[in-house]
CSV table of C-alpha atoms in Angstrom, one decimal:
chain,number,residue,atom,x,y,z
A,25,MET,CA,-26.9,10.2,-17.3
A,26,GLY,CA,-23.9,10.9,-19.5
A,27,LYS,CA,-20.9,8.8,-20.5
A,28,CYS,CA,-19.0,6.8,-17.9
A,29,LEU,CA,-15.6,5.2,-18.0
A,30,LEU,CA,-15.2,1.9,-16.2
A,31,VAL,CA,-11.8,0.7,-15.3
A,32,THR,CA,-10.9,-2.6,-13.7
A,33,ILE,CA,-7.5,-2.9,-12.1
A,34,GLN,CA,-6.5,-6.5,-12.6
A,35,VAL,CA,-2.8,-6.5,-11.8
A,36,ASP,CA,-0.5,-5.6,-8.9
A,37,MET,CA,0.8,-2.3,-10.3
A,38,HIS,CA,4.3,-1.0,-9.8
A,39,ASP,CA,4.5,2.7,-9.1
A,40,GLN,CA,5.3,3.9,-12.6
A,41,LEU,CA,2.4,1.9,-14.0
A,42,ALA,CA,0.1,3.5,-11.5
A,43,MET,CA,1.2,7.0,-12.5
A,44,THR,CA,0.7,6.1,-16.2
A,45,LEU,CA,-2.8,4.9,-15.4
A,46,GLN,CA,-3.6,8.1,-13.6
A,47,ASP,CA,-2.5,10.2,-16.6
A,48,ASP,CA,-4.3,7.9,-19.1
A,49,LEU,CA,-7.5,8.1,-17.1
A,50,ALA,CA,-7.5,11.9,-16.9
A,51,THR,CA,-6.8,12.0,-20.7
A,52,ALA,CA,-9.6,9.6,-21.5
A,53,ILE,CA,-12.1,11.4,-19.3
A,54,ALA,CA,-11.5,14.6,-21.2
A,55,ALA,CA,-11.2,13.0,-24.7
A,56,GLN,CA,-14.5,11.1,-24.3
A,57,GLU,CA,-16.3,13.8,-22.4
A,58,SER,CA,-17.2,11.4,-19.6
A,59,ASN,CA,-19.1,12.6,-16.5
A,60,GLY,CA,-18.1,9.6,-14.4
A,61,LEU,CA,-15.2,7.3,-13.7
A,62,LEU,CA,-15.8,4.0,-12.0
A,63,ILE,CA,-12.6,2.2,-10.7
A,64,ASP,CA,-13.1,-1.4,-9.8
A,65,ILE,CA,-10.4,-2.5,-7.3
A,66,SER,CA,-12.0,-5.8,-6.3
A,67,ALA,CA,-9.0,-7.7,-7.7
A,68,LEU,CA,-6.5,-5.8,-5.6
A,69,GLU,CA,-5.2,-7.6,-2.5
A,70,ILE,CA,-3.5,-4.6,-1.1
A,71,VAL,CA,-3.7,-0.8,-1.5
A,72,ASP,CA,-0.7,1.0,0.0
A,73,SER,CA,-0.2,4.7,0.3
A,74,PHE,CA,1.1,5.1,-3.2
A,75,ILE,CA,-1.9,3.4,-4.9
A,76,GLY,CA,-4.2,5.2,-2.4
A,77,ARG,CA,-2.7,8.5,-3.4
A,78,MET,CA,-2.9,7.7,-7.1
A,79,ILE,CA,-6.7,7.0,-6.6
A,80,ALA,CA,-7.2,10.2,-4.6
A,81,ASN,CA,-5.2,12.2,-7.3
A,82,THR,CA,-7.2,10.6,-10.1
A,83,ALA,CA,-10.5,11.6,-8.4
A,84,ALA,CA,-9.2,15.1,-7.9
A,85,MET,CA,-8.2,15.4,-11.6
A,86,CYS,CA,-11.6,14.1,-12.7
A,87,ARG,CA,-13.4,16.5,-10.4
A,88,VAL,CA,-11.5,19.4,-12.2
A,89,LEU,CA,-12.5,17.8,-15.5
A,90,ASP,CA,-16.2,17.8,-14.5
A,91,ALA,CA,-16.4,14.1,-13.7
A,92,ASP,CA,-17.2,12.2,-10.6
A,93,THR,CA,-15.2,9.2,-9.4
A,94,VAL,CA,-16.4,6.1,-7.6
A,95,VAL,CA,-14.2,3.3,-6.3
A,96,VAL,CA,-15.9,0.0,-6.1
A,97,GLY,CA,-15.3,-3.5,-4.8
A,98,MET,CA,-12.7,-2.8,-2.1
A,99,GLN,CA,-12.1,-5.9,0.0
A,100,PRO,CA,-12.9,-5.5,3.7
A,101,ALA,CA,-9.3,-6.3,4.7
A,102,VAL,CA,-8.0,-3.6,2.4
A,103,ALA,CA,-10.5,-1.1,3.8
A,104,ILE,CA,-9.4,-1.9,7.4
A,105,THR,CA,-5.7,-1.7,6.5
A,106,LEU,CA,-6.1,1.6,4.6
A,107,VAL,CA,-7.7,3.3,7.5
A,108,GLU,CA,-5.1,2.0,10.0
A,109,LEU,CA,-2.4,3.1,7.6
A,110,GLY,CA,-3.9,6.6,7.8
A,111,LEU,CA,-5.6,6.9,4.4
A,112,THR,CA,-9.3,7.6,4.5
A,113,LEU,CA,-9.9,8.5,0.9
A,114,LYS,CA,-12.0,11.5,2.1
A,115,GLY,CA,-14.2,13.0,-0.5
A,116,ILE,CA,-14.1,10.0,-2.8
A,117,TYR,CA,-17.3,8.1,-3.6
A,118,THR,CA,-17.2,4.4,-2.8
A,119,ALA,CA,-19.6,1.6,-3.4
A,120,LEU,CA,-19.7,-2.1,-2.7
A,121,ASN,CA,-20.0,-3.2,-6.4
A,122,VAL,CA,-20.2,-2.0,-9.9
A,123,GLU,CA,-24.0,-1.8,-10.0
A,124,ARG,CA,-24.2,0.3,-6.8
A,125,GLY,CA,-21.3,2.4,-8.1
A,126,MET,CA,-23.2,3.2,-11.3
A,127,ALA,CA,-26.1,4.3,-9.2
A,128,VAL,CA,-23.8,6.6,-7.2
A,129,LEU,CA,-22.6,8.2,-10.4
A,130,GLU,CA,-26.1,8.5,-11.7
A,131,ARG,CA,-27.2,10.3,-8.5
A,132,ALA,CA,-24.1,12.6,-8.6
A,133,ALA,CA,-24.8,13.5,-12.3
A,134,MET,CA,-28.5,14.2,-11.4
A,135,ALA,CA,-27.4,16.4,-8.5
A,136,ARG,CA,-25.3,18.4,-10.9
A,137,LEU,CA,-28.0,19.3,-13.3
B,16,MET,CA,8.5,-14.0,29.9
B,17,SER,CA,9.6,-13.2,26.5
B,18,VAL,CA,11.8,-15.7,24.6
B,19,ALA,CA,14.3,-14.5,22.0
B,20,PRO,CA,12.8,-15.4,18.6
B,21,VAL,CA,14.5,-18.2,16.6
B,22,VAL,CA,14.7,-17.9,12.8
B,23,THR,CA,13.5,-21.2,11.2
B,24,LYS,CA,13.4,-20.1,7.5
B,25,GLN,CA,14.9,-17.1,5.6
B,26,GLU,CA,15.1,-15.8,2.1
B,27,SER,CA,16.6,-12.5,0.9
B,28,PHE,CA,15.7,-10.3,-2.0
B,29,HIS,CA,17.4,-7.3,-3.5
B,30,LEU,CA,15.4,-4.1,-3.9
B,31,HIS,CA,16.4,-1.7,-6.7
B,32,SER,CA,13.4,-0.7,-8.7
B,33,SER,CA,9.7,-0.2,-8.4
B,34,THR,CA,9.1,-3.5,-10.1
B,35,ASP,CA,11.2,-5.1,-7.3
B,36,VAL,CA,8.7,-3.6,-4.8
B,37,VAL,CA,5.9,-5.6,-6.6
B,38,VAL,CA,8.0,-8.8,-6.4
B,39,ALA,CA,8.8,-8.1,-2.7
B,40,ARG,CA,5.2,-7.7,-1.7
B,41,ARG,CA,4.3,-10.9,-3.6
B,42,MET,CA,7.0,-12.7,-1.7
B,43,VAL,CA,5.8,-11.4,1.7
B,44,ARG,CA,2.3,-12.3,0.7
B,45,ASP,CA,3.3,-15.9,-0.2
B,46,TRP,CA,5.3,-16.3,3.0
B,47,ALA,CA,2.4,-14.9,5.1
B,48,GLN,CA,0.0,-17.3,3.4
B,49,GLY,CA,2.4,-20.2,4.0
B,50,LEU,CA,2.6,-19.3,7.6
B,51,GLY,CA,-1.2,-19.3,7.8
B,52,LEU,CA,-1.8,-15.7,8.8
B,53,SER,CA,-5.4,-14.5,8.6
B,54,VAL,CA,-6.5,-12.5,5.5
B,55,LEU,CA,-6.5,-9.3,7.6
B,56,ASP,CA,-3.1,-9.9,9.1
B,57,LEU,CA,-1.7,-10.9,5.7
B,58,THR,CA,-3.1,-7.7,4.2
B,59,LYS,CA,-1.6,-5.6,6.9
B,60,VAL,CA,1.9,-7.1,6.8
B,61,VAL,CA,2.0,-7.0,3.0
B,62,THR,CA,0.9,-3.3,3.0
B,63,ALA,CA,3.6,-2.4,5.6
B,64,ALA,CA,6.2,-4.3,3.6
B,65,SER,CA,5.2,-2.5,0.5
B,66,GLU,CA,5.7,0.9,2.2
B,67,LEU,CA,9.1,-0.1,3.5
B,68,ALA,CA,10.3,-1.7,0.3
B,69,ARG,CA,9.4,1.5,-1.6
B,70,ASN,CA,11.2,3.6,1.0
B,71,ALA,CA,14.4,1.5,0.6
B,72,VAL,CA,14.2,2.0,-3.2
B,73,VAL,CA,13.2,5.7,-3.2
B,74,HIS,CA,15.0,7.0,-0.2
B,75,GLY,CA,17.7,4.4,0.5
B,76,GLY,CA,18.9,4.1,-3.1
B,77,GLY,CA,18.0,0.4,-3.1
B,78,GLY,CA,18.6,-2.2,-0.5
B,79,VAL,CA,17.9,-5.8,0.6
B,80,MET,CA,14.9,-7.4,2.2
B,81,HIS,CA,15.1,-10.5,4.4
B,82,VAL,CA,11.9,-12.5,5.0
B,83,GLN,CA,12.0,-14.8,8.0
B,84,VAL,CA,9.7,-17.2,9.8
B,85,VAL,CA,10.4,-16.8,13.5
B,86,HIS,CA,9.4,-18.8,16.6
B,87,ALA,CA,9.3,-17.5,20.1
B,88,GLY,CA,8.0,-20.0,22.6
B,89,ASP,CA,4.8,-21.2,21.1
B,90,ARG,CA,4.3,-18.2,18.9
B,91,GLU,CA,5.1,-18.1,15.2
B,92,GLY,CA,5.4,-15.0,13.2
B,93,LEU,CA,6.7,-13.4,10.0
B,94,ARG,CA,9.6,-11.0,10.3
B,95,VAL,CA,10.7,-8.8,7.5
B,96,ILE,CA,13.9,-6.8,7.6
B,97,PHE,CA,14.7,-3.9,5.2
B,98,LYS,CA,18.3,-2.7,4.9
B,99,ASP,CA,19.7,0.1,2.8
B,100,GLN,CA,23.0,1.9,2.6
B,101,GLY,CA,21.3,5.2,1.9
B,102,PRO,CA,21.7,8.6,3.6
B,103,GLY,CA,19.8,7.5,6.7
B,104,ILE,CA,16.9,9.2,8.3
B,105,GLN,CA,17.9,12.6,9.6
B,106,GLU,CA,15.1,13.2,12.0
B,107,ILE,CA,13.6,9.9,13.1
B,108,ASP,CA,11.1,11.4,15.6
B,109,ARG,CA,9.6,13.6,12.8
B,110,ALA,CA,9.8,10.8,10.2
B,111,MET,CA,7.6,8.7,12.6
B,112,GLN,CA,4.9,11.5,12.7
B,113,ASP,CA,1.9,11.3,10.5
B,114,GLY,CA,2.1,13.9,7.7
B,115,TYR,CA,5.9,14.5,7.8
B,116,THR,CA,7.5,14.0,4.4
B,117,THR,CA,10.7,14.8,2.6
B,118,GLY,CA,9.9,12.8,-0.5
B,119,GLY,CA,6.8,14.6,-1.7
B,120,GLY,CA,4.5,11.8,-0.5
B,121,MET,CA,1.9,12.0,2.1
B,122,GLY,CA,4.1,11.2,5.0
B,123,ILE,CA,2.1,8.2,6.2
B,124,GLY,CA,4.5,5.4,5.1
B,125,LEU,CA,6.6,4.9,8.3
B,126,PRO,CA,4.0,5.7,11.0
B,127,GLY,CA,1.4,3.8,9.0
B,128,ALA,CA,3.5,0.8,8.5
B,129,LYS,CA,4.2,0.8,12.3
B,130,ARG,CA,0.5,0.7,13.1
B,131,LEU,CA,0.1,-2.4,10.8
B,132,VAL,CA,2.5,-4.7,12.6
B,133,ASN,CA,3.1,-6.0,16.1
B,134,GLU,CA,6.7,-5.0,16.3
B,135,PHE,CA,8.6,-2.2,14.5
B,136,ASP,CA,12.2,-1.5,15.1
B,137,LEU,CA,14.1,1.3,13.3
B,138,LEU,CA,17.8,1.8,13.3
B,139,SER,CA,19.2,4.6,11.1
B,140,THR,CA,22.7,6.1,11.0
B,141,PRO,CA,23.4,9.2,8.9
B,142,ALA,CA,25.4,8.4,5.8
B,143,GLU,CA,25.4,4.7,6.6
B,144,GLY,CA,21.9,3.6,6.1
B,145,THR,CA,18.6,2.4,7.6
B,146,CYS,CA,17.5,-0.9,8.9
B,147,ILE,CA,13.8,-1.5,9.7
B,148,THR,CA,12.5,-4.7,11.2
B,149,ILE,CA,8.8,-5.6,11.4
B,150,VAL,CA,7.1,-8.6,12.9
B,151,ARG,CA,3.6,-9.8,12.6
B,152,TRP,CA,2.7,-12.6,15.0
B,153,LYS,CA,0.3,-15.3,14.0
B,154,ALA,CA,-2.9,-14.8,16.1
């Protein structure tokens, strides 16, 4: 498989910071010619509609830049809350942990060849 | 028989910027943990508070949040009140529908927040502001 970018979100981001990260990720994907982006959110205690939208937008941007996105490590309480909130992250790959996430990206890259 | 809730503890916090939203959700999280809410209930109420705190900043031009521990009979819960002096919500019925937005977002904040709590009360007067009260009872 090609190059992958791995991002771990470690802090509770305010909205501007989330937008900056979104732009930085799209820039880095293009600059490094990555085929995959793995976002580890295991440290996040909550994902509200803003962060959820930022993740969905990032995945959409990466898709246009010829890269797949996988979100890994979502805590069960966060998953339940997101769905109840009305955010289903449709069309975004998810995996339980980094290892499985890498496997998802590898399969996605293979399918594209 | 429902008993009028009694406030046993309260703290207020001003909301003016997106960094205040971060501090607000941390505060609600700490209070929910102190009250002994389950991880799921805590996650739900903090997420709802995050949506409403952001609304107060973005749509209300800033406001104030009151976090309270309330008792009603043998029930204990966390009540969070968001008040702003913004333009108010013009069409409350539509604002409570999924997918309706005036702010360029996804339009899930208000109806989504309502689904995450046990009680949700919205009072809005055009040109005077909006006051939203949420309660999550300890299971």
